[in-house]
Short mmCIF file of N, CA, C and O in Angstrom, two decimals:
data_model
loop_
_atom_site.label_atom_id
_atom_site.label_comp_id
_atom_site.label_asym_id
_atom_site.label_seq_id
_atom_site.Cartn_x
_atom_site.Cartn_y
_atom_site.Cartn_z
N MET O 234 194.97 -61.33 239.17
CA MET O 234 194.54 -62.62 239.65
C MET O 234 195.44 -63.03 240.82
O MET O 234 196.65 -62.96 240.73
N GLU O 235 194.82 -63.46 241.91
CA GLU O 235 195.56 -63.86 243.10
C GLU O 235 195.98 -65.32 242.99
O GLU O 235 195.19 -66.18 242.65
N MET O 236 197.25 -65.58 243.27
CA MET O 236 197.75 -66.95 243.27
C MET O 236 197.44 -67.59 244.62
O MET O 236 197.71 -67.01 245.67
N VAL O 237 196.86 -68.76 244.59
CA VAL O 237 196.52 -69.47 245.82
C VAL O 237 197.56 -70.54 246.07
O VAL O 237 197.84 -71.37 245.20
N VAL O 238 198.14 -70.52 247.25
CA VAL O 238 199.15 -71.50 247.64
C VAL O 238 198.59 -72.29 248.82
O VAL O 238 198.09 -71.71 249.78
N ASP O 239 198.66 -73.59 248.74
CA ASP O 239 198.24 -74.43 249.85
C ASP O 239 199.38 -74.56 250.84
O ASP O 239 200.38 -75.21 250.55
N GLU O 240 199.23 -73.91 251.98
CA GLU O 240 200.22 -74.00 253.03
C GLU O 240 199.73 -74.97 254.10
O GLU O 240 198.53 -75.09 254.33
N THR O 241 200.67 -75.63 254.73
CA THR O 241 200.31 -76.49 255.86
C THR O 241 200.95 -75.92 257.11
O THR O 241 202.09 -75.42 257.08
N TYR O 242 200.20 -75.98 258.20
CA TYR O 242 200.65 -75.47 259.48
C TYR O 242 200.67 -76.64 260.46
O TYR O 242 199.70 -77.36 260.59
N ARG O 243 201.78 -76.78 261.14
CA ARG O 243 201.96 -77.89 262.07
C ARG O 243 202.19 -77.36 263.48
O ARG O 243 202.81 -76.32 263.67
N PHE O 244 201.65 -78.06 264.46
CA PHE O 244 201.86 -77.76 265.86
C PHE O 244 202.58 -78.96 266.48
O PHE O 244 202.26 -80.10 266.17
N ASP O 245 203.54 -78.68 267.37
CA ASP O 245 204.16 -79.76 268.15
C ASP O 245 203.97 -79.44 269.63
O ASP O 245 203.30 -78.46 269.98
N ASP O 246 204.54 -80.26 270.50
CA ASP O 246 204.37 -80.04 271.94
C ASP O 246 204.86 -78.66 272.37
O ASP O 246 204.24 -78.01 273.22
N GLU O 247 205.97 -78.22 271.80
CA GLU O 247 206.50 -76.89 272.14
C GLU O 247 205.55 -75.79 271.67
O GLU O 247 205.40 -74.77 272.34
N SER O 248 204.93 -75.99 270.51
CA SER O 248 203.94 -75.01 270.01
C SER O 248 202.85 -74.82 271.05
O SER O 248 202.51 -73.68 271.42
N TYR O 249 202.27 -75.93 271.48
CA TYR O 249 201.17 -75.86 272.44
C TYR O 249 201.62 -75.25 273.76
O TYR O 249 200.88 -74.48 274.39
N ARG O 250 202.85 -75.56 274.18
CA ARG O 250 203.37 -75.00 275.42
C ARG O 250 203.52 -73.48 275.31
O ARG O 250 203.10 -72.74 276.20
N HIS O 251 204.10 -73.01 274.20
CA HIS O 251 204.28 -71.56 274.02
C HIS O 251 202.94 -70.84 273.85
O HIS O 251 202.76 -69.74 274.38
N LEU O 252 202.03 -71.45 273.12
CA LEU O 252 200.70 -70.83 272.96
C LEU O 252 200.01 -70.74 274.32
O LEU O 252 199.44 -69.70 274.66
N GLY O 253 200.08 -71.82 275.10
CA GLY O 253 199.46 -71.82 276.42
C GLY O 253 200.05 -70.76 277.33
O GLY O 253 199.33 -70.07 278.06
N ALA O 254 201.36 -70.61 277.29
CA ALA O 254 202.03 -69.60 278.12
C ALA O 254 201.59 -68.19 277.75
O ALA O 254 201.56 -67.30 278.60
N ALA O 255 201.23 -67.99 276.48
CA ALA O 255 200.78 -66.69 276.01
C ALA O 255 199.27 -66.51 276.15
O ALA O 255 198.73 -65.45 275.83
N GLY O 256 198.58 -67.56 276.59
CA GLY O 256 197.14 -67.48 276.72
C GLY O 256 196.39 -67.50 275.40
O GLY O 256 195.30 -66.96 275.28
N VAL O 257 197.01 -68.14 274.40
CA VAL O 257 196.42 -68.21 273.06
C VAL O 257 196.10 -69.67 272.75
O VAL O 257 196.98 -70.53 272.82
N GLY O 258 194.86 -69.96 272.41
CA GLY O 258 194.48 -71.31 272.03
C GLY O 258 194.89 -71.61 270.60
O GLY O 258 195.01 -70.71 269.77
N TRP O 259 195.09 -72.89 270.32
CA TRP O 259 195.51 -73.27 268.96
C TRP O 259 194.44 -72.90 267.94
O TRP O 259 194.76 -72.58 266.79
N GLN O 260 193.16 -72.90 268.35
CA GLN O 260 192.10 -72.53 267.42
C GLN O 260 192.22 -71.07 267.00
O GLN O 260 192.03 -70.73 265.83
N SER O 261 192.56 -70.21 267.96
CA SER O 261 192.75 -68.79 267.64
C SER O 261 193.94 -68.59 266.71
O SER O 261 193.89 -67.76 265.80
N ALA O 262 195.01 -69.36 266.94
CA ALA O 262 196.17 -69.27 266.04
C ALA O 262 195.77 -69.67 264.63
O ALA O 262 196.14 -68.98 263.66
N LEU O 263 195.00 -70.74 264.49
CA LEU O 263 194.55 -71.15 263.16
C LEU O 263 193.62 -70.11 262.54
O LEU O 263 193.68 -69.87 261.33
N ASP O 264 192.75 -69.50 263.34
CA ASP O 264 191.89 -68.43 262.83
C ASP O 264 192.73 -67.34 262.17
O ASP O 264 192.42 -66.88 261.07
N VAL O 265 193.80 -66.93 262.85
CA VAL O 265 194.67 -65.87 262.32
C VAL O 265 195.35 -66.33 261.04
O VAL O 265 195.42 -65.59 260.05
N LEU O 266 195.83 -67.56 261.03
CA LEU O 266 196.55 -68.06 259.85
C LEU O 266 195.66 -68.15 258.62
O LEU O 266 196.13 -68.01 257.49
N HIS O 267 194.37 -68.37 258.82
CA HIS O 267 193.43 -68.50 257.70
C HIS O 267 192.59 -67.25 257.48
O HIS O 267 191.74 -67.25 256.58
N ALA O 268 192.81 -66.21 258.28
CA ALA O 268 192.00 -64.99 258.19
C ALA O 268 192.20 -64.28 256.86
O ALA O 268 193.27 -64.34 256.25
N ARG O 269 191.18 -63.60 256.43
CA ARG O 269 191.24 -62.68 255.30
C ARG O 269 190.46 -61.45 255.70
O ARG O 269 189.31 -61.60 256.09
N PRO O 270 191.02 -60.28 255.69
CA PRO O 270 192.42 -59.98 255.35
C PRO O 270 193.34 -60.29 256.54
O PRO O 270 192.88 -60.45 257.67
N ARG O 271 194.60 -60.33 256.24
CA ARG O 271 195.63 -60.57 257.24
C ARG O 271 196.91 -59.90 256.77
O ARG O 271 197.04 -59.56 255.59
N LEU O 272 197.84 -59.71 257.67
CA LEU O 272 199.15 -59.15 257.33
C LEU O 272 200.18 -60.25 257.48
O LEU O 272 200.28 -60.87 258.53
N ARG O 273 200.92 -60.51 256.41
CA ARG O 273 201.97 -61.54 256.41
C ARG O 273 203.32 -60.88 256.21
O ARG O 273 203.47 -60.04 255.34
N GLN O 274 204.27 -61.31 257.00
CA GLN O 274 205.65 -60.85 256.86
C GLN O 274 206.53 -62.09 256.83
O GLN O 274 206.60 -62.83 257.80
N HIS O 275 207.19 -62.29 255.69
CA HIS O 275 208.08 -63.43 255.52
C HIS O 275 209.51 -62.90 255.60
O HIS O 275 209.92 -62.13 254.75
N LEU O 276 210.22 -63.31 256.63
CA LEU O 276 211.59 -62.83 256.86
C LEU O 276 212.52 -64.03 256.89
O LEU O 276 212.66 -64.69 257.92
N GLY O 277 213.11 -64.36 255.75
CA GLY O 277 213.94 -65.55 255.68
C GLY O 277 213.10 -66.78 255.93
O GLY O 277 212.09 -67.00 255.27
N GLY O 278 213.47 -67.58 256.91
CA GLY O 278 212.73 -68.79 257.24
C GLY O 278 211.65 -68.59 258.29
O GLY O 278 211.09 -69.55 258.81
N VAL O 279 211.35 -67.32 258.61
CA VAL O 279 210.34 -67.01 259.62
C VAL O 279 209.14 -66.33 258.95
O VAL O 279 209.30 -65.46 258.10
N LEU O 280 207.95 -66.76 259.34
CA LEU O 280 206.72 -66.16 258.85
C LEU O 280 205.96 -65.62 260.05
O LEU O 280 205.80 -66.32 261.05
N ARG O 281 205.53 -64.35 259.95
CA ARG O 281 204.67 -63.76 260.98
C ARG O 281 203.37 -63.39 260.30
O ARG O 281 203.36 -62.79 259.23
N VAL O 282 202.28 -63.73 260.96
CA VAL O 282 200.95 -63.43 260.43
C VAL O 282 200.17 -62.72 261.53
O VAL O 282 200.15 -63.17 262.68
N ALA O 283 199.53 -61.60 261.17
CA ALA O 283 198.74 -60.85 262.13
C ALA O 283 197.34 -60.64 261.57
O ALA O 283 197.17 -60.30 260.40
N ALA O 284 196.35 -60.84 262.43
CA ALA O 284 194.95 -60.65 262.06
C ALA O 284 194.11 -60.84 263.31
O ALA O 284 194.63 -61.13 264.39
N ALA O 285 192.81 -60.73 263.13
CA ALA O 285 191.87 -60.98 264.23
C ALA O 285 191.37 -62.41 264.15
O ALA O 285 191.17 -62.95 263.06
N ASP O 286 191.19 -63.03 265.32
CA ASP O 286 190.58 -64.36 265.34
C ASP O 286 189.06 -64.20 265.24
O ASP O 286 188.54 -63.08 265.11
N ARG O 287 188.33 -65.29 265.29
CA ARG O 287 186.87 -65.23 265.10
C ARG O 287 186.16 -64.43 266.18
O ARG O 287 185.03 -63.98 265.97
N ASP O 288 186.81 -64.22 267.33
CA ASP O 288 186.21 -63.43 268.40
C ASP O 288 186.64 -61.97 268.36
O ASP O 288 186.30 -61.20 269.26
N GLY O 289 187.43 -61.59 267.35
CA GLY O 289 187.88 -60.21 267.21
C GLY O 289 189.13 -59.89 268.00
O GLY O 289 189.52 -58.72 268.11
N ARG O 290 189.79 -60.89 268.53
CA ARG O 290 191.05 -60.71 269.27
C ARG O 290 192.18 -60.63 268.26
O ARG O 290 192.39 -61.53 267.46
N TRP O 291 192.95 -59.54 268.31
CA TRP O 291 194.05 -59.33 267.36
C TRP O 291 195.32 -59.98 267.89
O TRP O 291 195.77 -59.69 269.00
N LEU O 292 195.87 -60.87 267.07
CA LEU O 292 197.05 -61.66 267.45
C LEU O 292 198.08 -61.63 266.34
O LEU O 292 197.77 -61.36 265.19
N THR O 293 199.30 -61.96 266.71
CA THR O 293 200.32 -62.26 265.74
C THR O 293 200.83 -63.67 266.04
O THR O 293 200.98 -64.04 267.20
N VAL O 294 201.01 -64.45 264.99
CA VAL O 294 201.48 -65.82 265.10
C VAL O 294 202.82 -65.92 264.40
O VAL O 294 202.98 -65.43 263.28
N ALA O 295 203.78 -66.54 265.06
CA ALA O 295 205.12 -66.73 264.49
C ALA O 295 205.30 -68.20 264.11
O ALA O 295 204.92 -69.09 264.87
N LEU O 296 205.88 -68.41 262.93
CA LEU O 296 206.10 -69.76 262.43
C LEU O 296 207.49 -69.85 261.83
O LEU O 296 208.04 -68.84 261.39
N VAL O 297 208.03 -71.07 261.78
CA VAL O 297 209.28 -71.29 261.06
C VAL O 297 208.98 -72.21 259.88
O VAL O 297 208.18 -73.14 259.99
N GLU O 298 209.64 -71.92 258.78
CA GLU O 298 209.44 -72.71 257.57
C GLU O 298 210.18 -74.03 257.70
O GLU O 298 211.35 -74.08 258.06
N GLU O 299 209.46 -75.10 257.41
CA GLU O 299 210.05 -76.43 257.49
C GLU O 299 210.31 -77.02 256.11
O GLU O 299 211.01 -78.01 255.99
N GLY O 300 209.76 -76.45 255.10
CA GLY O 300 209.90 -76.94 253.73
C GLY O 300 208.97 -76.14 252.84
O GLY O 300 208.42 -75.13 253.26
N ASP O 301 208.83 -76.60 251.62
CA ASP O 301 207.97 -75.88 250.68
C ASP O 301 206.56 -75.77 251.22
O ASP O 301 205.85 -76.77 251.37
N ASP O 302 206.16 -74.54 251.56
CA ASP O 302 204.81 -74.22 252.02
C ASP O 302 204.40 -74.98 253.28
O ASP O 302 203.21 -75.17 253.54
N GLY O 303 205.36 -75.41 254.08
CA GLY O 303 205.09 -76.08 255.35
C GLY O 303 205.70 -75.29 256.49
O GLY O 303 206.88 -74.92 256.42
N TYR O 304 204.92 -75.01 257.52
CA TYR O 304 205.36 -74.16 258.62
C TYR O 304 205.04 -74.79 259.97
O TYR O 304 203.98 -75.39 260.15
N LEU O 305 205.92 -74.58 260.94
CA LEU O 305 205.71 -75.00 262.31
C LEU O 305 205.35 -73.76 263.13
O LEU O 305 206.09 -72.77 263.13
N VAL O 306 204.23 -73.80 263.82
CA VAL O 306 203.84 -72.71 264.71
C VAL O 306 204.75 -72.74 265.93
O VAL O 306 204.90 -73.79 266.57
N VAL O 307 205.38 -71.60 266.22
CA VAL O 307 206.29 -71.56 267.37
C VAL O 307 205.79 -70.66 268.49
O VAL O 307 206.17 -70.86 269.64
N SER O 308 204.96 -69.67 268.18
CA SER O 308 204.43 -68.82 269.25
C SER O 308 203.32 -67.93 268.70
O SER O 308 203.10 -67.85 267.49
N ALA O 309 202.65 -67.25 269.62
CA ALA O 309 201.63 -66.26 269.26
C ALA O 309 201.49 -65.33 270.45
O ALA O 309 201.86 -65.68 271.59
N ARG O 310 200.97 -64.16 270.19
CA ARG O 310 200.73 -63.21 271.28
C ARG O 310 199.70 -62.19 270.83
O ARG O 310 199.44 -62.00 269.64
N ASP O 311 199.12 -61.52 271.84
CA ASP O 311 198.19 -60.42 271.55
C ASP O 311 198.97 -59.24 271.02
O ASP O 311 200.11 -58.99 271.42
N LEU O 312 198.34 -58.50 270.12
CA LEU O 312 198.93 -57.26 269.64
C LEU O 312 198.60 -56.14 270.62
O LEU O 312 197.50 -56.10 271.18
N SER O 313 199.55 -55.22 270.80
CA SER O 313 199.28 -54.03 271.62
C SER O 313 198.31 -53.13 270.84
O SER O 313 198.07 -53.33 269.64
N ASP O 314 197.77 -52.13 271.51
CA ASP O 314 196.86 -51.20 270.84
C ASP O 314 197.53 -50.53 269.65
O ASP O 314 196.94 -50.40 268.58
N ALA O 315 198.79 -50.13 269.82
CA ALA O 315 199.51 -49.46 268.73
C ALA O 315 199.77 -50.43 267.58
O ALA O 315 199.62 -50.07 266.40
N GLU O 316 200.15 -51.66 267.91
CA GLU O 316 200.38 -52.67 266.86
C GLU O 316 199.08 -52.97 266.10
O GLU O 316 199.08 -53.09 264.89
N ARG O 317 197.99 -53.11 266.86
CA ARG O 317 196.70 -53.40 266.24
C ARG O 317 196.32 -52.29 265.26
O ARG O 317 195.88 -52.55 264.14
N ALA O 318 196.51 -51.04 265.66
CA ALA O 318 196.19 -49.91 264.78
C ALA O 318 197.05 -49.94 263.53
O ALA O 318 196.56 -49.71 262.42
N THR O 319 198.32 -50.25 263.69
CA THR O 319 199.22 -50.31 262.53
C THR O 319 198.83 -51.45 261.59
O THR O 319 198.76 -51.26 260.37
N VAL O 320 198.55 -52.62 262.14
CA VAL O 320 198.16 -53.77 261.30
C VAL O 320 196.85 -53.47 260.58
O VAL O 320 196.74 -53.72 259.37
N ARG O 321 195.89 -52.89 261.27
CA ARG O 321 194.61 -52.56 260.62
C ARG O 321 194.83 -51.56 259.49
O ARG O 321 194.22 -51.69 258.42
N ARG O 322 195.70 -50.59 259.71
CA ARG O 322 195.99 -49.61 258.67
C ARG O 322 196.67 -50.27 257.48
O ARG O 322 196.28 -50.04 256.32
N LEU O 323 197.65 -51.12 257.74
CA LEU O 323 198.36 -51.80 256.65
C LEU O 323 197.44 -52.75 255.87
O LEU O 323 197.52 -52.82 254.64
N ILE O 324 196.57 -53.44 256.58
CA ILE O 324 195.60 -54.31 255.89
C ILE O 324 194.69 -53.47 255.02
O ILE O 324 194.39 -53.83 253.88
N GLY O 325 194.28 -52.32 255.54
CA GLY O 325 193.41 -51.43 254.77
C GLY O 325 194.09 -50.86 253.55
O GLY O 325 193.44 -50.51 252.56
N GLU O 326 195.42 -50.79 253.58
CA GLU O 326 196.19 -50.29 252.44
C GLU O 326 196.63 -51.41 251.52
O GLU O 326 197.50 -51.22 250.68
N GLY O 327 196.04 -52.59 251.69
CA GLY O 327 196.38 -53.69 250.80
C GLY O 327 197.43 -54.62 251.34
O GLY O 327 198.26 -55.12 250.58
N GLY O 328 197.40 -54.89 252.64
CA GLY O 328 198.34 -55.84 253.24
C GLY O 328 198.24 -57.18 252.56
O GLY O 328 197.30 -57.49 251.85
N SER O 329 199.21 -58.02 252.78
CA SER O 329 199.27 -59.33 252.14
C SER O 329 198.07 -60.18 252.48
O SER O 329 197.54 -60.11 253.58
N ALA O 330 197.71 -61.02 251.54
CA ALA O 330 196.59 -61.94 251.74
C ALA O 330 197.06 -63.15 252.50
O ALA O 330 198.21 -63.40 252.66
#
């Protein structure tokens, strides 16, 4: 049985600035954060999530933990071809939900 956790994602002015600089819209970042399947890597207070947005664009989104299940979006970027292949393989092998 999969445990469902309600996470909240917050954007601030710096989030929007960094996303804009990377050419990633906030909607695409949210698509990735809510995608299933997706690859999640939690490293201390940093969360990275990789998946495809609704248009099939493969991205990784970086967030910092602000509290229990609350995260601030700090950046996002397109995955390289090699990264995309690795993420797709890991998701296919049961990557994190």
